[in-house]
Short mmCIF file of C-alpha atoms in Angstrom, two decimals:
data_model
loop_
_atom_site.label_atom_id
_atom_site.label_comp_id
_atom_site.label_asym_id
_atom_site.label_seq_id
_atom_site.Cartn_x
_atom_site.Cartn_y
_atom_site.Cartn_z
CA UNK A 1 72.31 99.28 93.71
CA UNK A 2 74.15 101.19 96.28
CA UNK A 3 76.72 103.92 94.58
CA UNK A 4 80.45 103.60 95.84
CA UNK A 5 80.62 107.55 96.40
CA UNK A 6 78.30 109.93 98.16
CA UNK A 7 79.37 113.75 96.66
CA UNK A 8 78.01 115.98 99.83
CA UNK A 9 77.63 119.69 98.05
CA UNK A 10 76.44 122.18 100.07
CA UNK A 11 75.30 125.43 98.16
CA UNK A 12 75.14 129.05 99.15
CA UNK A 13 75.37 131.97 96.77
CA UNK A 14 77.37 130.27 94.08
CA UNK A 15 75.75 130.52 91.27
CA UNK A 16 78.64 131.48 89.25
CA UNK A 17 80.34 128.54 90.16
CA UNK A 18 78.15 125.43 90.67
CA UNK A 19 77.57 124.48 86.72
CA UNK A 20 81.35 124.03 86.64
CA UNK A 21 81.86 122.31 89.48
CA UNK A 22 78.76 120.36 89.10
CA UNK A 23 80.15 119.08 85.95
CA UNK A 24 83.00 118.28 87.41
CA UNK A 25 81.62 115.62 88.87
CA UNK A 26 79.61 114.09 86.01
CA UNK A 27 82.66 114.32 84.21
CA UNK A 28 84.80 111.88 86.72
CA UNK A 29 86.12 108.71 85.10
CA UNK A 30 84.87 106.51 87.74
CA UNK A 31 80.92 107.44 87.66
CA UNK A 32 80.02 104.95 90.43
CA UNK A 33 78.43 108.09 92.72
CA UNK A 34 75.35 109.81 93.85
CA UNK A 35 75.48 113.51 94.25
CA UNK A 36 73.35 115.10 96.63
CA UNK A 37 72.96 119.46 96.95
CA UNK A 38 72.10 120.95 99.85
CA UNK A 39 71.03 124.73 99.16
CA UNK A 40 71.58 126.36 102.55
CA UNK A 41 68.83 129.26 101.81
CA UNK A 42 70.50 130.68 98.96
CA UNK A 43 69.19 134.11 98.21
CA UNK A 44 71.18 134.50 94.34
CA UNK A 45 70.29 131.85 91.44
CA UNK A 46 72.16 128.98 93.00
CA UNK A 47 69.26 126.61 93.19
CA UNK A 48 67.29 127.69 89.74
CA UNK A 49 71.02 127.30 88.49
CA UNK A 50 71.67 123.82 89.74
CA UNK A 51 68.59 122.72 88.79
CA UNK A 52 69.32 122.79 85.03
CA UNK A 53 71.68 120.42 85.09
CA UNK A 54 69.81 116.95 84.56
CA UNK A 55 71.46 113.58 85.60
CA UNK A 56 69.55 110.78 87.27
CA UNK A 57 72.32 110.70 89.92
CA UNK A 58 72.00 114.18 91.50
CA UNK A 59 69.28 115.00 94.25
CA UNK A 60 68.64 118.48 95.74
CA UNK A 61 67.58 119.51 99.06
CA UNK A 62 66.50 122.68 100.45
CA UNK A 63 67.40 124.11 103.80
CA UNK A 64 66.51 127.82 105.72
CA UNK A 65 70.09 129.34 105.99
CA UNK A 66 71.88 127.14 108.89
CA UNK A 67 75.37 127.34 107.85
CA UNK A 68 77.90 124.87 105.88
CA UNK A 69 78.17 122.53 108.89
CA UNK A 70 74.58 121.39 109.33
CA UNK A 71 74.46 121.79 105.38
CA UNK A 72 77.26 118.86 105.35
CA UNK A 73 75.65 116.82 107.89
CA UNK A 74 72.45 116.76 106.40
CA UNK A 75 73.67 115.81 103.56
CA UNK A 76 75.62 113.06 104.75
CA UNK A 77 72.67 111.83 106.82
CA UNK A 78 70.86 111.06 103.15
CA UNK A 79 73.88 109.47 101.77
CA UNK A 80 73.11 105.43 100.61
CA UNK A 81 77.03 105.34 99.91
CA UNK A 82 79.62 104.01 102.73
CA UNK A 83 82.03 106.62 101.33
CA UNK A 84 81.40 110.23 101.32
CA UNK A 85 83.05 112.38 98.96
CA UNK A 86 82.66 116.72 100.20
CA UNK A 87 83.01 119.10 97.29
CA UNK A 88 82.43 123.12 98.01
CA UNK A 89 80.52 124.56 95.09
CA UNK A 90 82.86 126.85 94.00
CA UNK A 91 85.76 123.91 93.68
CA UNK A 92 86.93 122.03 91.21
CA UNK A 93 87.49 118.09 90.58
CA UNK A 94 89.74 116.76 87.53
CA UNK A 95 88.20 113.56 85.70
CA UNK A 96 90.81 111.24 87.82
CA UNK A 97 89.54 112.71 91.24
CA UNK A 98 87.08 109.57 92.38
CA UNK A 99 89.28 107.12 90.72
CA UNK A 100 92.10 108.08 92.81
CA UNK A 101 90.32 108.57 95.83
CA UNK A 102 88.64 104.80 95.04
CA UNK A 103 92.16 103.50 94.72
CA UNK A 104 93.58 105.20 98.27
CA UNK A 105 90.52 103.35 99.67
CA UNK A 106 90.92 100.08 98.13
CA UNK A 107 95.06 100.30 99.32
CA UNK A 108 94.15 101.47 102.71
CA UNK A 109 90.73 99.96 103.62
CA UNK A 110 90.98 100.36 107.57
CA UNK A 111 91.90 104.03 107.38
CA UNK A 112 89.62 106.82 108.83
CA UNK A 113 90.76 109.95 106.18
CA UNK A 114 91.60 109.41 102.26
CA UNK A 115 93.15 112.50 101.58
CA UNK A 116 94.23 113.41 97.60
CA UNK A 117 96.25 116.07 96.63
CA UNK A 118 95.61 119.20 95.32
CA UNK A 119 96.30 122.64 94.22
CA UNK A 120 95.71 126.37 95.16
CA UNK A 121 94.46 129.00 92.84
CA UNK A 122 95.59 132.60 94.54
CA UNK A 123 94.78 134.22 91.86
CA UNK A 124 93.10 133.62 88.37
CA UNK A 125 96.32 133.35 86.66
CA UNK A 126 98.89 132.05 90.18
CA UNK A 127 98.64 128.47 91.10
CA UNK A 128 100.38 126.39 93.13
CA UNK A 129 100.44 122.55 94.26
CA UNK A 130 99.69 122.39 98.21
CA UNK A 131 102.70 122.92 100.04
CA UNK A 132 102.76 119.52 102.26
CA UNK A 133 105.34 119.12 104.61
CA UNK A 134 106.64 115.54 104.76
CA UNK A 135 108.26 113.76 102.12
CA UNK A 136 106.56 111.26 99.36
CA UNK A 137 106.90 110.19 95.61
CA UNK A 138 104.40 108.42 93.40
CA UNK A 139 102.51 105.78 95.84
CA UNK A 140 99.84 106.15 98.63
CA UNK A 141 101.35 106.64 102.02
CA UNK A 142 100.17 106.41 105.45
CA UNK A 143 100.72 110.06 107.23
CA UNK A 144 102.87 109.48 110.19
CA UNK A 145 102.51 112.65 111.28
CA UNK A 146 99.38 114.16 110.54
CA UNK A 147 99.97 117.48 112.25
CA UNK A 148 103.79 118.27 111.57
CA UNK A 149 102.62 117.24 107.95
CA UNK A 150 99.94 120.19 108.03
CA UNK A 151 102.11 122.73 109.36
CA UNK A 152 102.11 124.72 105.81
CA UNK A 153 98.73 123.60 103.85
CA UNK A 154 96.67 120.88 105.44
CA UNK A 155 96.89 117.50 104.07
CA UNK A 156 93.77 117.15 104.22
CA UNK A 157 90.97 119.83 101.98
CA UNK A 158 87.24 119.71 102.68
CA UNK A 159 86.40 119.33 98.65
CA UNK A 160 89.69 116.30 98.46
CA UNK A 161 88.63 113.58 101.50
CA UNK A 162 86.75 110.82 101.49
CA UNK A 163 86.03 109.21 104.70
CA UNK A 164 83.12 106.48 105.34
CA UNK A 165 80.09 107.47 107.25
CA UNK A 166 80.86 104.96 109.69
CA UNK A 167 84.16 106.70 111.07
CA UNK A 168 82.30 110.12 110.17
CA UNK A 169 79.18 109.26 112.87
CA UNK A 170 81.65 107.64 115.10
CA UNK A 171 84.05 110.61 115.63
CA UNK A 172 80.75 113.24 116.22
CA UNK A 173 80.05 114.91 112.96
CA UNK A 174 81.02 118.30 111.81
CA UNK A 175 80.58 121.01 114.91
CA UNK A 176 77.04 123.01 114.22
CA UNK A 177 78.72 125.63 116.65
CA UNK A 178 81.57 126.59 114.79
CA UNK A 179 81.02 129.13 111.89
CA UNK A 180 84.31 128.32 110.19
CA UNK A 181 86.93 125.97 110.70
CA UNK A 182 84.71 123.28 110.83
CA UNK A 183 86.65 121.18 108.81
CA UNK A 184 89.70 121.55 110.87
CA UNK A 185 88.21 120.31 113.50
CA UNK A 186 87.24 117.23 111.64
CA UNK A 187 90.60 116.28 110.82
CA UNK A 188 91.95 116.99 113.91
CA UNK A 189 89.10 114.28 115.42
CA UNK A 190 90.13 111.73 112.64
CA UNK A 191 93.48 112.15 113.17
CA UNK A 192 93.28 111.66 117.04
CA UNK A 193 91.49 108.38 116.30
CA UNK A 194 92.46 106.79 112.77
CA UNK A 195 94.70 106.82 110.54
CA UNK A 196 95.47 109.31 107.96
CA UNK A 197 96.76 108.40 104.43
CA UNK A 198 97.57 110.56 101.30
CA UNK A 199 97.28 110.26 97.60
CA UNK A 200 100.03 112.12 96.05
CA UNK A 201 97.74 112.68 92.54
CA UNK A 202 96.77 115.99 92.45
CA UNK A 203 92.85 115.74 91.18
CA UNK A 204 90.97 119.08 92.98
CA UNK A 205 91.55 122.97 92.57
CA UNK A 206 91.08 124.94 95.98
CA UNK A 207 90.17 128.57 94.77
CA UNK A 208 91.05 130.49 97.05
CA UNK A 209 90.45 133.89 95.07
CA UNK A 210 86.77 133.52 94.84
CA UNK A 211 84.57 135.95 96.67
CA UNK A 212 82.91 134.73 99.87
CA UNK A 213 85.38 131.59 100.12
CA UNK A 214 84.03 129.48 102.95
CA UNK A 215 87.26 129.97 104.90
CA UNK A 216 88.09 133.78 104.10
CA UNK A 217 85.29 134.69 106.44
CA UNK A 218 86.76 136.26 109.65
CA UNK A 219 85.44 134.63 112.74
CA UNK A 220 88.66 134.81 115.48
CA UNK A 221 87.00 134.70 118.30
CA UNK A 222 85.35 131.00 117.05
CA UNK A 223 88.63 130.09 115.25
CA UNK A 224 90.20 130.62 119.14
CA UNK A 225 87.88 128.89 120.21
CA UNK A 226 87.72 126.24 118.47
CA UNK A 227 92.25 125.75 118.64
CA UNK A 228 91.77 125.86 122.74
CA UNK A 229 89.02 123.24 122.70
CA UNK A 230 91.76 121.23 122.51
CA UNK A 231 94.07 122.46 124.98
CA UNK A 232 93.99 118.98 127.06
CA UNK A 233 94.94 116.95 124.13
CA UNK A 234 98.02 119.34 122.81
CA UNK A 235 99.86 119.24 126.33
CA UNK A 236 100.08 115.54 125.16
CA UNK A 237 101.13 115.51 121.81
CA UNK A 238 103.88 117.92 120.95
CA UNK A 239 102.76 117.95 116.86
CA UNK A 240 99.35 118.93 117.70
CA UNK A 241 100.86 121.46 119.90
CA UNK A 242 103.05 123.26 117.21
CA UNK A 243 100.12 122.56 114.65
CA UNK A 244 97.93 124.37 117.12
CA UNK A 245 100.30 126.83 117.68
CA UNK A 246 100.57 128.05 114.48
CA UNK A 247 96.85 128.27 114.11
CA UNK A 248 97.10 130.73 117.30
CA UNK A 249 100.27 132.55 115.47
CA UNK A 250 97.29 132.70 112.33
CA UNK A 251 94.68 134.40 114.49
CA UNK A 252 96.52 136.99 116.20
CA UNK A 253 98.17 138.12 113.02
CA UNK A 254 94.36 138.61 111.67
CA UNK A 255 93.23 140.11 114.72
CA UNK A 256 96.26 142.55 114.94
CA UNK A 257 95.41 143.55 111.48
CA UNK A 258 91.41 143.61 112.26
CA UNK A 259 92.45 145.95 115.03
CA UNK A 260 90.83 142.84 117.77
CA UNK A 261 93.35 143.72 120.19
CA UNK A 262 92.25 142.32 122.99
CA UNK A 263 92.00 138.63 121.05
CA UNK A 264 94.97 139.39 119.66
CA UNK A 265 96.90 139.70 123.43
CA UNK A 266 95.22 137.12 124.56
CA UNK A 267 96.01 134.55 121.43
CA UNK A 268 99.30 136.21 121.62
CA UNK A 269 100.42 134.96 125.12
CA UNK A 270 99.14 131.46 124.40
CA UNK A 271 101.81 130.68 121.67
CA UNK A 272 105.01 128.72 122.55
CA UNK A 273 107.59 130.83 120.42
CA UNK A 274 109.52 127.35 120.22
CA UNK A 275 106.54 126.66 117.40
CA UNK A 276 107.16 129.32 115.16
CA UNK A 277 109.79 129.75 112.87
CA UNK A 278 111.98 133.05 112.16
CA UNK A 279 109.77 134.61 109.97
CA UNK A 280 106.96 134.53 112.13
CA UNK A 281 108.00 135.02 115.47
CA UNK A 282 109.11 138.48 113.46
CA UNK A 283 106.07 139.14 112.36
CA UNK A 284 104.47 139.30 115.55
CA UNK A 285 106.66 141.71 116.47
CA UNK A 286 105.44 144.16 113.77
CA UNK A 287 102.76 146.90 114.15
CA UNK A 288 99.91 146.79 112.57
CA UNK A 289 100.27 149.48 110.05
CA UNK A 290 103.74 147.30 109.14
CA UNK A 291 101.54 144.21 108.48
CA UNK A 292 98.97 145.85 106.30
CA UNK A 293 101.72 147.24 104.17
CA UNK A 294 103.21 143.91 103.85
CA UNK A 295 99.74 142.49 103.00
CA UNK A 296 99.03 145.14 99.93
CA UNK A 297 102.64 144.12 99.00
CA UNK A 298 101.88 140.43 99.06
CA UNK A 299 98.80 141.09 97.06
CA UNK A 300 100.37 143.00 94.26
CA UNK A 301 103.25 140.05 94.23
CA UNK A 302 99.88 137.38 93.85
CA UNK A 303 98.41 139.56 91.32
CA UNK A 304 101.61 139.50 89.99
CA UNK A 305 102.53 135.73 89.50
CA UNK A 306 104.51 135.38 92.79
CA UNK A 307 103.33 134.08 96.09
CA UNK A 308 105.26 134.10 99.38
CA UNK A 309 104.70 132.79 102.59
CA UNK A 310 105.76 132.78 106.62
CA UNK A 311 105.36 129.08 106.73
CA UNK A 312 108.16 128.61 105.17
#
């Protein structure tokens, strides 16, 4: 019998991690899922690791080191579900995760993204629900605006979609080029095309603390990339505009801070100031030794138990 959920893991170096997130998923309430592992040429204990964990529904695959993207693809390319679930292996799912993704499908069968909500661990002890900008109470909603929406924290998180492999293969798969942001990307495709809907329920933990995070990695010359790939579609759309904007505003703070000055000019010039708010159009005005100070500061406030941000 075909399972409802396909849970796409792909595995690197996370040995640490992927007993408790791998029993995250055997924990769910709703159990009606496959899980399938792609180790992506791990060189620590991942594999030996996630291969003492015995369940009739979980399948690993190997892989020489090709990077997360073809990792997820892969993957996805094995799933027998129609709905595939991602999950990092350093994340986290509470017990209600599937059941509440099940239930955004069943209310919004048509729709091209199920997005739940979820909740960011800065540090071990600081955590914080995603800061989502539009407004909502207790019921799945369709996302109106899918970009104004993600101005702060993305409605949607790689390990808290679901989409169905139908949309997924329709819309071009997750981009083997890019070495990070992948997963922006992919929203911004589903968004262009389908539509987007959101599950208050928080049921994931994003850790954002842990070593070697998929998206801490700094790649700005592929993250630019990747924003002005769609340069004919923002002059279009004002939100994507802004939302791409900010993105820009992202990079050229890193790359200022990375010393990358020519990116950072270069990203720098591209911005529409009208995008930013106060705080950041300031910041860009800083020097660099200005914004590393302010970083150490930010990171003894996280360390701390308080966490502030531009976006807001």
């Amino acid at each position: 019998m075909t399972p409802f959920f396909s849970v796409v893991i792909p595995l690197y170096n996370k040995e640490a991690y992927i007993i408790d997130t791998l029993n995250s998923v055997l924990n769910q309430t709703f159990g009606d899922f496959e899980i399938i592992i792609i180790d992506d040429g791990s060189t620590d204990n991942s594999l030996k690791v996630a291969n003492t964990i015995k369940d009739n529904r979980i399948s690993i695959s190997k892989q020489k080191n090709s990077g997360v993207s073809v990792a997820r693809n892969n993957g996805i390319k094995m799933a027998k579900s129609r709905y595939i679930a991602l999950l990092d292996a350093d994340d986290y799912w509470y017990k209600n995760h599937l059941f509440e993704l099940r239930r955004l499908i069943l209310t919004f069968p048509d729709a091209g993204l199920y997005c739940n909500n979820y909740e960011i661990f800065y540090s071990k002890d600081l955590v914080k629900p995603a800061n989502i900008n539009f407004q909502y109470e207790e019921e799945c909603v369709i996302v109106k605006d899918y970009f104004k929406a993600s101005i702060t924290n993305s409605v949607a998180w790689t390990s808290a979609v679901a989409f169905s492999k139908e949309k997924f293969n329709s819309i071009g798969e997750f981009n083997t080029r890019l070495r990070t942001a992948q997963d922006l990307d992919l929203w911004i495709r589903m968004a262009l095309k389908y539509m987007i809907v959101f599950n208050p329920k928080i049921t994931m933990s994003y850790k954002l603390n842990v070593n070697n995070s998929l998206s801490k990695k700094e790649f700005n010359d592929i993250r630019y990339e990747f924003i002005n790939s769609y340069s004919k579609e923002e002059k279009g759309n004002p939100s994507l505009k802004r939302y791409l904007d900010v993105n820009r505003y992202a990079i050229a703070i890193r790359c200022l801070m990375n010393n990358e000055l020519a990116l950072y000019s270069k990203t720098k010039k591209e911005i529409n100031y009208k995008s930013l708010n106060n705080k950041q159009r300031l910041l860009l005005k800083f020097p660099r030794f200005l914004l590393l100070m302010i970083r150490r500061i930010q990171q003894f406030l996280i360390n701390n138990g308080i966490y502030l941000t531009a976006y807001k």
